[in-house]
Amino acid sequence: MDLTQRARQLLHAGMSESAHNLCLASIGQIKSGGRNSKAMAEALSVVAESIAAKEPQRSLAVFEQALALDPHSLSIRTAFASSCISARKPARAITLLEQTVKQHPQSLSLLNLLANAYSAASNTTAPANTSSKLQSTLLQILHLEPLATEVMKKLISLKYPVQNIMRLVPADCCGWVEPLLLAHQASLNCNFKDANAKLTILAQKLGREDTDILLEIADCHLNDGNYILAHYLFEKVRQQDPYIIKRMDRYARILQSKGSAMQLNRLATHLISLTEDRPEPWVVMARYSETKGDFERAIQLVDKALTLDKRHGESYLLKGSLMLSLHRPQEAISCFVYAHQLAPSLESYRGLLESYLACRRSTEALAVAKEAAERMPGNARALALIGCAYSHMPDRHVQAKALFTKALKLDPKCTEALFALVSSLVAESNLSAASDLLVRSLAHVNTPVVHTRLGDVYTLMKRYDLAMEHFHVALKMESGCDAAKRGLEAVEKLIEGANGGAKESHGRGGSDIEADESMEEEG
């Protein structure tokens, strides 16, 4: 076995530095021995692969040298194209692969690589026909392997009809493939209730309560804004499989909305002990840092997640939220737009709404809110988005309150509408009505966040005994609820006479009642 072959074995074993050094020695032997250009090309290709992860641009330059020496090598063209995609140079990858695929039209791996290149190019300033080429390539794959479900989902995202896909599926598999695809289509259209119905049918077809299906159902509820049911299902999944990593960053979003800092920390510690090579653990750690107010650290962790998966939607949602917290709404818009392109959801709509409002672009904010309500008819949280947009417009506050009231009647668990109404009542100095509304809501959403809000209102009313009671209840329910801790400390200072003001700011996530703070995550 020559040095280049041994170097490739080392590379496949994960020892890239050893492979790199061995290939350098191999190149020296090839030069001194006067061996052919193909041997040199192979050695250079292994060198390029060995440095691709740490020095992507240098790797591409070395690949160009290798290809010049052996322009018809399938292995070099394939490895070069893969590195181009990773280095965000999809156009070069397409050039390399299109001719190669013509020579090897039955190769699933080459077709899939070309599809990935087209997909990456579609997110840049690619030619207009890139989408049609992507669709054609995906159909080629599906004809070779008619049960490639991830290919089917990509076709659906390109608006390719489900019924056309089903014509290629073997008859004995249609029973489970069709509800899977219809659920995916419904989710892309923000019809999460229909998606859940199709997933339930899928579970019945499979005859078992599959962990992955439960995750999909939980995800639909989360995208629909139903945090309570989503939380229950995520907990059920974790009981079935404590080592699961998939979607746990989305579960972390629910924990954060509940003010569960300690649970977030435990989840982050557990996930990072399982793997450091997936984005989910880093996103969970970022959410914990955000909860503690360390936004810069949270951004570093989110960026780490994005280096592992540049198409990770939850990372963009969180980064957008962090940019808003740091008063960088224009950057937040970019994050939420990309997250929305990857997977539209109530959270992406809400992020866009809040970002446009922060930029004082109320017309665009209202358009986003109305689109959400149209795509999710009957969804109280989507309706509350329109109310939020109106609440930032002159002479529209009455309409905003009417929409919040309507949303709360549609769904008494809709905390976005609840907290918006409370903020409006506080701004009007109608503290008694605000406290009564929160007390009634406890029958539907008995969470630490609601108790903390109620404690805040009682603090403003100078009913310090009741305020302390509800802060204590919040802390009993979630000992890591920082907003309740801050509220309790503020009341104690007021009782002692150390603080002359009755209003204390407690930051995002729970206890600062301002007239314009109308959106709050589900608790």
Coordinates of C-alpha atoms in Angstrom, one line a residue:
M1 CA 0.0 0.0 0.0
D2 CA 1.5 3.4 -1.0
L3 CA 1.6 6.4 1.2
T4 CA -1.4 8.1 -0.4
Q5 CA -3.6 5.1 0.2
R6 CA -2.5 4.9 3.8
A7 CA -3.2 8.6 4.1
R8 CA -6.7 8.2 2.8
Q9 CA -7.3 5.4 5.4
L10 CA -6.1 7.7 8.1
L11 CA -8.4 10.5 6.8
H12 CA -11.4 8.1 6.9
A13 CA -10.4 7.1 10.5
G14 CA -10.7 10.8 11.5
M15 CA -6.9 11.4 11.8
S16 CA -6.7 14.4 9.4
E17 CA -3.4 15.8 10.6
S18 CA -1.7 12.4 10.2
A19 CA -3.2 12.0 6.7
H20 CA -2.0 15.5 5.8
N21 CA 1.6 14.8 6.9
L22 CA 1.7 11.4 5.1
C23 CA 0.5 13.0 1.9
L24 CA 3.1 15.6 2.0
A25 CA 5.7 12.8 2.2
S26 CA 3.9 11.0 -0.6
I27 CA 4.1 14.1 -2.8
G28 CA 7.8 14.3 -2.2
Q29 CA 8.2 10.7 -3.3
I30 CA 6.1 11.3 -6.4
K31 CA 8.2 14.3 -7.4
S32 CA 11.5 12.5 -6.9
G33 CA 10.3 9.3 -8.6
G34 CA 8.9 11.0 -11.6
R35 CA 5.6 9.2 -11.2
N36 CA 2.5 10.2 -13.3
S37 CA 0.2 13.2 -12.8
K38 CA -2.7 11.0 -11.6
A39 CA -0.8 9.9 -8.6
M40 CA 0.1 13.5 -7.8
A41 CA -3.6 14.5 -8.3
E42 CA -4.8 11.8 -5.8
A43 CA -2.2 12.9 -3.2
L44 CA -3.2 16.5 -3.6
S45 CA -6.9 15.6 -3.3
V46 CA -6.2 13.9 0.1
V47 CA -4.3 16.9 1.2
A48 CA -7.3 19.1 0.3
E49 CA -9.7 16.9 2.2
S50 CA -7.5 16.8 5.3
I51 CA -7.5 20.6 5.6
A52 CA -11.1 21.3 4.4
A53 CA -12.7 21.7 7.9
K54 CA -10.1 24.2 9.2
E55 CA -9.0 25.9 6.0
P56 CA -11.8 25.7 3.5
Q57 CA -10.5 28.3 1.0
R58 CA -7.0 26.8 1.0
S59 CA -8.6 23.4 0.5
L60 CA -10.5 24.6 -2.6
A61 CA -7.2 25.9 -4.1
V62 CA -5.5 22.6 -3.6
F63 CA -8.5 20.8 -5.2
E64 CA -8.1 23.0 -8.2
Q65 CA -4.5 21.9 -8.6
A66 CA -5.5 18.2 -8.2
L67 CA -8.3 18.6 -10.8
A68 CA -6.0 20.3 -13.3
L69 CA -3.7 17.2 -13.1
D70 CA -6.6 14.7 -13.5
P71 CA -9.7 16.4 -14.8
H72 CA -11.8 13.2 -15.2
S73 CA -11.2 11.7 -11.8
L74 CA -14.6 10.9 -10.2
S75 CA -13.3 10.8 -6.7
I76 CA -11.6 14.2 -7.0
R77 CA -14.6 15.9 -8.6
T78 CA -16.9 14.5 -6.0
A79 CA -14.8 15.5 -3.0
F80 CA -14.1 18.9 -4.6
A81 CA -17.8 19.5 -5.1
S82 CA -18.7 18.5 -1.5
S83 CA -16.1 20.9 -0.2
C84 CA -17.4 23.7 -2.4
I85 CA -20.9 23.2 -0.9
S86 CA -19.5 23.3 2.6
A87 CA -17.5 26.5 1.8
R88 CA -20.6 28.1 0.4
K89 CA -19.5 28.0 -3.2
P90 CA -22.4 26.1 -4.7
A91 CA -21.9 27.5 -8.3
R92 CA -18.5 25.8 -8.6
A93 CA -20.0 22.6 -7.2
I94 CA -22.7 22.7 -9.8
T95 CA -20.2 23.1 -12.6
L96 CA -18.2 20.1 -11.3
L97 CA -21.2 17.9 -10.9
E98 CA -23.5 18.5 -13.8
Q99 CA -21.2 16.9 -16.4
T100 CA -20.2 14.1 -13.9
V101 CA -23.9 13.2 -13.3
K102 CA -24.5 12.9 -17.1
Q103 CA -21.7 10.2 -17.1
H104 CA -23.1 8.5 -14.0
P105 CA -26.9 9.0 -14.1
Q106 CA -27.7 6.1 -11.8
S107 CA -25.5 7.3 -8.9
L108 CA -27.7 8.2 -6.0
S109 CA -24.8 9.8 -4.1
L110 CA -23.9 12.1 -7.0
L111 CA -27.5 13.1 -7.7
N112 CA -28.0 13.8 -4.0
L113 CA -24.8 15.9 -3.9
L114 CA -26.0 17.8 -7.0
A115 CA -29.4 18.4 -5.4
N116 CA -27.6 19.8 -2.3
A117 CA -25.6 22.1 -4.5
Y118 CA -28.8 23.4 -6.3
S119 CA -30.5 23.8 -2.9
A120 CA -27.5 25.8 -1.5
A121 CA -27.4 27.9 -4.7
S122 CA -31.2 28.7 -4.4
N123 CA -30.4 30.6 -1.2
T124 CA -27.9 32.9 -3.0
T125 CA -28.1 35.0 -6.2
A126 CA -28.4 31.9 -8.4
P127 CA -29.9 31.8 -11.9
A128 CA -33.7 31.7 -12.1
N129 CA -33.7 28.1 -13.4
T130 CA -31.9 26.7 -10.3
S131 CA -35.3 25.6 -8.7
S132 CA -36.4 23.8 -11.8
K133 CA -33.0 22.0 -12.0
L134 CA -33.3 21.1 -8.3
Q135 CA -36.8 19.7 -8.9
S136 CA -35.6 17.7 -11.9
T137 CA -32.7 16.2 -9.9
L138 CA -34.9 15.3 -7.0
L139 CA -37.3 13.5 -9.3
Q140 CA -34.3 11.6 -10.8
I141 CA -33.4 10.4 -7.3
L142 CA -37.0 9.4 -6.6
H143 CA -37.3 7.4 -9.7
L144 CA -34.1 5.5 -8.6
E145 CA -35.3 5.2 -5.0
P146 CA -39.1 5.8 -4.6
L147 CA -39.0 5.6 -0.8
A148 CA -36.5 8.5 -0.3
T149 CA -38.8 10.5 2.0
E150 CA -36.4 13.4 2.6
V151 CA -36.4 13.9 -1.2
M152 CA -40.2 13.8 -1.2
K153 CA -40.3 16.5 1.5
K154 CA -37.9 18.7 -0.6
L155 CA -40.2 18.3 -3.6
I156 CA -43.2 19.4 -1.5
S157 CA -41.3 22.5 -0.4
L158 CA -40.9 23.3 -4.1
K159 CA -44.7 23.1 -4.4
Y160 CA -44.6 19.7 -6.3
P161 CA -48.0 18.0 -5.9
V162 CA -48.2 15.2 -3.3
Q163 CA -50.4 13.1 -5.6
N164 CA -47.7 13.1 -8.3
I165 CA -45.1 11.9 -5.8
M166 CA -47.5 9.2 -4.6
R167 CA -47.6 7.7 -8.1
L168 CA -44.0 6.7 -7.7
V169 CA -44.4 5.1 -4.3
P170 CA -44.8 1.3 -4.1
A171 CA -48.4 0.3 -3.4
D172 CA -47.7 -1.5 -0.1
C173 CA -46.1 1.6 1.3
C174 CA -48.7 4.2 0.4
G175 CA -50.6 3.8 3.7
W176 CA -47.8 5.4 5.7
V177 CA -46.0 7.5 3.1
E178 CA -49.1 9.6 2.2
P179 CA -50.0 10.9 5.7
L180 CA -46.3 11.6 6.3
L181 CA -46.2 13.8 3.2
L182 CA -49.6 15.4 3.8
A183 CA -48.5 16.3 7.3
H184 CA -45.3 17.9 6.0
Q185 CA -47.3 19.9 3.4
A186 CA -49.8 21.1 6.0
S187 CA -46.9 22.3 8.3
L188 CA -45.3 24.2 5.4
N189 CA -48.7 25.9 4.9
C190 CA -48.9 26.7 8.6
N191 CA -52.0 24.4 8.9
F192 CA -50.7 22.8 12.1
K193 CA -54.0 21.3 13.2
D194 CA -54.3 19.4 9.9
A195 CA -50.7 18.3 10.2
N196 CA -51.4 16.9 13.6
A197 CA -54.4 15.0 12.3
K198 CA -52.3 13.5 9.5
L199 CA -49.6 12.5 12.0
T200 CA -52.2 10.8 14.2
I201 CA -53.3 8.8 11.2
L202 CA -49.6 7.9 10.6
A203 CA -49.2 6.7 14.1
Q204 CA -52.3 4.5 13.7
K205 CA -51.0 3.1 10.4
L206 CA -47.7 2.2 12.1
G207 CA -49.6 0.7 15.1
R208 CA -47.4 2.3 17.7
E209 CA -46.7 5.6 19.4
D210 CA -43.3 6.2 17.7
T211 CA -41.0 8.7 19.4
D212 CA -40.2 10.5 16.2
I213 CA -44.0 10.9 15.4
L214 CA -44.6 12.2 18.9
L215 CA -41.8 14.7 18.3
E216 CA -43.4 15.9 15.1
I217 CA -46.8 16.3 16.9
A218 CA -45.1 18.2 19.7
D219 CA -43.4 20.4 17.1
C220 CA -46.7 21.1 15.4
H221 CA -48.2 22.2 18.7
L222 CA -45.2 24.4 19.4
N223 CA -45.4 26.0 15.9
D224 CA -49.1 26.6 16.5
G225 CA -48.2 28.4 19.8
N226 CA -49.7 25.7 22.1
Y227 CA -46.8 25.5 24.5
I228 CA -48.7 23.6 27.2
L229 CA -49.6 20.6 25.1
A230 CA -46.2 20.7 23.4
H231 CA -44.5 20.7 26.8
Y232 CA -46.5 17.6 27.8
L233 CA -45.5 15.7 24.6
F234 CA -41.8 16.7 24.8
E235 CA -41.8 15.4 28.4
K236 CA -43.4 12.2 27.2
V237 CA -40.7 11.7 24.5
R238 CA -37.9 12.2 27.1
Q239 CA -39.5 9.6 29.3
Q240 CA -39.5 7.2 26.4
D241 CA -36.0 8.0 25.3
P242 CA -33.8 10.0 27.7
Y243 CA -30.9 10.1 25.2
I244 CA -32.8 11.9 22.5
I245 CA -31.2 15.1 21.1
K246 CA -33.5 15.9 18.2
R247 CA -35.8 18.9 18.8
M248 CA -34.6 19.3 22.4
D249 CA -33.6 22.9 21.5
R250 CA -37.3 23.5 20.8
Y251 CA -38.2 21.9 24.1
A252 CA -35.7 24.4 25.7
R253 CA -37.7 27.3 24.3
I254 CA -40.7 26.1 26.3
L255 CA -38.7 25.8 29.5
Q256 CA -37.3 29.3 28.9
S257 CA -40.8 30.7 28.5
K258 CA -41.8 29.2 31.8
G259 CA -38.8 30.8 33.5
S260 CA -37.3 27.4 34.2
A261 CA -33.6 28.4 34.4
M262 CA -32.6 25.4 36.5
Q263 CA -34.3 22.9 34.2
L264 CA -32.6 24.7 31.2
N265 CA -29.2 24.3 32.8
R266 CA -29.8 20.6 33.6
L267 CA -31.0 20.0 30.0
A268 CA -28.0 21.8 28.5
T269 CA -25.6 19.8 30.8
H270 CA -27.2 16.5 29.8
L271 CA -27.2 17.2 26.0
I272 CA -23.6 18.4 25.9
S273 CA -22.6 15.2 27.7
L274 CA -24.2 13.3 24.8
T275 CA -22.6 15.2 21.9
E276 CA -20.9 18.4 21.0
D277 CA -21.3 17.8 17.3
R278 CA -24.9 18.8 16.9
P279 CA -26.5 22.3 17.2
E280 CA -29.2 21.5 19.8
P281 CA -27.0 21.4 22.9
W282 CA -25.4 24.8 22.0
V283 CA -28.8 26.4 21.4
V284 CA -30.0 25.1 24.8
M285 CA -26.9 26.6 26.5
A286 CA -27.5 29.8 24.6
R287 CA -31.1 30.0 25.9
Y288 CA -29.8 29.5 29.5
S289 CA -27.3 32.3 28.9
E290 CA -30.1 34.5 27.6
T291 CA -32.2 33.7 30.7
K292 CA -29.2 34.9 32.9
G293 CA -29.0 38.1 30.9
D294 CA -25.6 37.2 29.2
F295 CA -26.6 38.0 25.6
E296 CA -23.1 38.2 24.2
R297 CA -22.3 34.7 25.5
A298 CA -25.6 33.5 24.1
I299 CA -24.8 34.9 20.6
Q300 CA -21.4 33.1 20.7
L301 CA -23.2 29.8 21.5
V302 CA -25.8 30.3 18.8
D303 CA -23.0 31.0 16.3
K304 CA -21.3 27.8 17.3
A305 CA -24.6 25.9 16.6
L306 CA -24.7 27.6 13.1
T307 CA -21.2 26.4 12.3
L308 CA -22.5 22.9 12.9
D309 CA -25.7 23.4 10.8
K310 CA -26.1 26.6 8.8
R311 CA -29.7 25.7 8.1
H312 CA -30.7 25.2 11.7
G313 CA -34.0 27.2 12.1
E314 CA -34.1 27.3 15.9
S315 CA -30.7 28.9 15.9
Y316 CA -31.9 31.7 13.7
L317 CA -35.0 32.2 15.8
L318 CA -33.0 32.6 19.0
K319 CA -30.4 34.8 17.3
G320 CA -33.2 37.1 16.1
S321 CA -34.5 37.3 19.7
L322 CA -31.0 38.1 21.0
M323 CA -30.6 40.8 18.4
L324 CA -33.8 42.4 19.6
S325 CA -32.6 42.3 23.2
L326 CA -29.4 44.0 22.1
H327 CA -31.5 46.7 20.2
R328 CA -30.3 45.5 16.8
P329 CA -33.6 45.1 15.1
Q330 CA -32.4 45.2 11.5
E331 CA -30.1 42.2 12.1
A332 CA -33.0 40.5 13.9
I333 CA -35.2 40.9 10.8
S334 CA -32.6 39.0 8.7
C335 CA -32.5 36.2 11.2
F336 CA -36.3 35.8 11.4
V337 CA -36.7 36.0 7.6
Y338 CA -34.2 33.1 7.2
A339 CA -35.9 31.1 10.0
H340 CA -39.2 31.7 8.3
Q341 CA -37.9 30.5 5.0
L342 CA -36.6 27.3 6.6
A343 CA -39.8 26.6 8.5
P344 CA -42.7 29.1 8.9
S345 CA -44.2 29.2 12.3
L346 CA -46.0 31.4 14.8
E347 CA -42.6 32.2 16.4
S348 CA -41.1 33.4 13.1
Y349 CA -44.1 35.6 12.5
R350 CA -43.9 37.0 16.0
G351 CA -40.2 37.7 15.6
L352 CA -40.7 39.5 12.3
L353 CA -43.6 41.5 13.9
E354 CA -41.5 42.6 16.9
S355 CA -38.5 43.4 14.7
Y356 CA -40.5 45.6 12.3
L357 CA -42.1 47.4 15.3
A358 CA -38.7 48.0 16.8
C359 CA -37.7 49.6 13.5
R360 CA -40.9 51.7 13.6
R361 CA -42.1 50.0 10.4
S362 CA -45.7 49.5 11.6
T363 CA -47.2 48.9 8.1
E364 CA -44.9 45.9 7.5
A365 CA -45.6 44.7 11.0
L366 CA -49.3 44.7 10.4
A367 CA -48.9 43.0 7.1
V368 CA -46.9 40.2 8.8
A369 CA -49.6 39.8 11.5
K370 CA -52.4 39.7 9.0
E371 CA -50.6 37.1 6.9
A372 CA -50.2 34.9 10.1
A373 CA -53.9 35.2 10.9
E374 CA -54.8 34.3 7.3
R375 CA -52.6 31.3 7.3
M376 CA -53.7 30.2 10.7
P377 CA -57.4 30.9 10.9
G378 CA -59.0 30.5 14.3
N379 CA -55.6 30.7 16.1
A380 CA -55.9 33.1 19.0
R381 CA -52.1 33.8 19.1
A382 CA -52.1 34.8 15.5
L383 CA -55.0 37.1 16.2
A384 CA -53.1 38.6 19.1
L385 CA -50.3 39.5 16.6
I386 CA -52.7 41.8 14.8
G387 CA -53.7 43.3 18.2
C388 CA -50.0 43.9 18.9
A389 CA -49.5 45.7 15.6
Y390 CA -52.5 47.9 16.2
S391 CA -51.4 48.7 19.8
H392 CA -48.3 50.5 18.2
M393 CA -50.4 52.6 15.9
P394 CA -52.0 55.9 16.8
D395 CA -55.8 55.8 17.4
R396 CA -55.8 52.0 17.0
H397 CA -55.6 51.1 20.7
V398 CA -59.4 50.4 21.0
Q399 CA -59.2 47.9 18.1
A400 CA -56.1 46.3 19.7
K401 CA -57.9 45.7 23.0
A402 CA -60.9 44.3 21.1
L403 CA -58.7 41.8 19.3
F404 CA -56.9 40.8 22.5
T405 CA -60.3 40.2 24.2
K406 CA -61.4 38.2 21.2
A407 CA -58.2 36.1 21.2
L408 CA -58.6 35.4 24.9
K409 CA -62.2 34.2 24.4
L410 CA -61.0 32.0 21.6
D411 CA -58.3 30.5 23.8
P412 CA -58.2 31.4 27.6
K413 CA -54.6 29.9 27.6
C414 CA -53.4 32.6 25.2
T415 CA -50.9 34.4 27.4
E416 CA -49.9 36.8 24.6
A417 CA -53.4 38.3 24.6
L418 CA -53.7 38.1 28.4
F419 CA -50.4 40.0 29.1
A420 CA -51.2 42.5 26.4
L421 CA -54.6 43.3 28.0
V422 CA -52.9 43.5 31.4
S423 CA -50.4 46.0 30.1
S424 CA -53.2 48.0 28.5
L425 CA -55.1 48.1 31.8
V426 CA -52.0 49.1 33.8
A427 CA -51.3 51.9 31.3
E428 CA -54.8 53.1 31.9
S429 CA -54.2 52.9 35.7
N430 CA -57.0 50.4 36.0
L431 CA -55.0 48.1 38.3
S432 CA -58.0 46.5 39.9
A433 CA -59.2 45.2 36.5
A434 CA -55.7 44.0 35.6
S435 CA -55.4 42.0 38.8
D436 CA -58.9 40.5 38.4
L437 CA -58.1 39.4 34.9
L438 CA -54.9 37.7 36.0
V439 CA -56.7 36.0 38.9
R440 CA -59.3 34.6 36.6
S441 CA -56.6 33.4 34.1
L442 CA -55.0 31.2 36.8
A443 CA -57.9 28.7 36.2
H444 CA -56.5 28.2 32.7
V445 CA -52.7 29.0 32.9
N446 CA -51.5 28.4 36.5
T447 CA -47.8 29.1 35.7
P448 CA -44.9 30.9 37.4
V449 CA -45.0 33.6 34.7
V450 CA -48.7 34.5 35.5
H451 CA -48.1 34.5 39.2
T452 CA -45.2 36.8 38.7
R453 CA -47.3 39.2 36.6
L454 CA -49.9 39.1 39.3
G455 CA -47.3 39.9 41.9
D456 CA -46.1 42.8 39.8
V457 CA -49.7 44.3 39.6
Y458 CA -50.2 43.9 43.3
T459 CA -46.9 45.6 43.9
L460 CA -48.2 48.6 41.9
M461 CA -51.4 48.5 43.9
K462 CA -49.3 48.6 47.1
R463 CA -50.9 45.3 48.2
Y464 CA -47.5 43.9 49.2
D465 CA -48.9 40.9 51.2
L466 CA -50.6 39.6 48.1
A467 CA -47.6 40.4 45.9
M468 CA -45.3 38.4 48.1
E469 CA -47.8 35.5 48.2
H470 CA -47.8 35.2 44.4
F471 CA -44.0 35.7 44.1
H472 CA -43.6 32.8 46.6
V473 CA -46.1 30.6 44.7
A474 CA -44.1 31.3 41.5
L475 CA -40.8 30.3 43.2
K476 CA -42.4 27.2 44.7
M477 CA -43.5 26.2 41.2
E478 CA -40.1 27.1 39.7
S479 CA -37.3 27.8 42.1
G480 CA -35.1 29.2 39.3
C481 CA -37.7 31.9 38.2
D482 CA -35.4 35.0 38.3
A483 CA -38.3 37.4 37.6
A484 CA -40.2 36.2 40.7
K485 CA -37.0 36.5 42.7
R486 CA -36.5 40.1 41.6
G487 CA -40.1 40.9 42.3
L488 CA -39.9 39.5 45.8
E489 CA -36.7 41.4 46.5
A490 CA -38.3 44.6 45.2
V491 CA -41.3 44.2 47.5
E492 CA -39.1 43.5 50.5
K493 CA -37.2 46.7 49.9
L494 CA -40.5 48.6 49.5
I495 CA -41.8 47.2 52.8
E496 CA -38.5 48.2 54.5
G497 CA -38.8 51.7 53.0
A498 CA -35.5 51.4 51.2
N499 CA -37.0 52.1 47.8
G500 CA -39.3 55.1 47.2
G501 CA -40.8 53.8 44.0
A502 CA -43.4 51.1 43.7
K503 CA -42.4 50.1 40.2
E504 CA -39.4 47.9 39.6
S505 CA -38.1 46.7 36.2
H506 CA -37.5 43.0 36.0
G507 CA -36.4 42.6 32.4
R508 CA -37.6 40.4 29.7
G509 CA -39.4 37.1 30.4
G510 CA -41.7 38.0 33.1
S511 CA -42.2 40.9 35.4
D512 CA -41.9 44.4 33.9
I513 CA -45.3 45.7 33.0
E514 CA -45.1 48.5 30.4
A515 CA -47.9 49.8 28.3
D516 CA -46.2 48.6 25.1
E517 CA -45.1 45.2 26.3
S518 CA -47.8 43.1 24.7
M519 CA -46.1 40.0 23.5
E520 CA -45.1 37.2 25.9
E521 CA -44.2 33.6 25.3
E522 CA -46.6 30.9 26.4
G523 CA -46.0 29.8 30.0

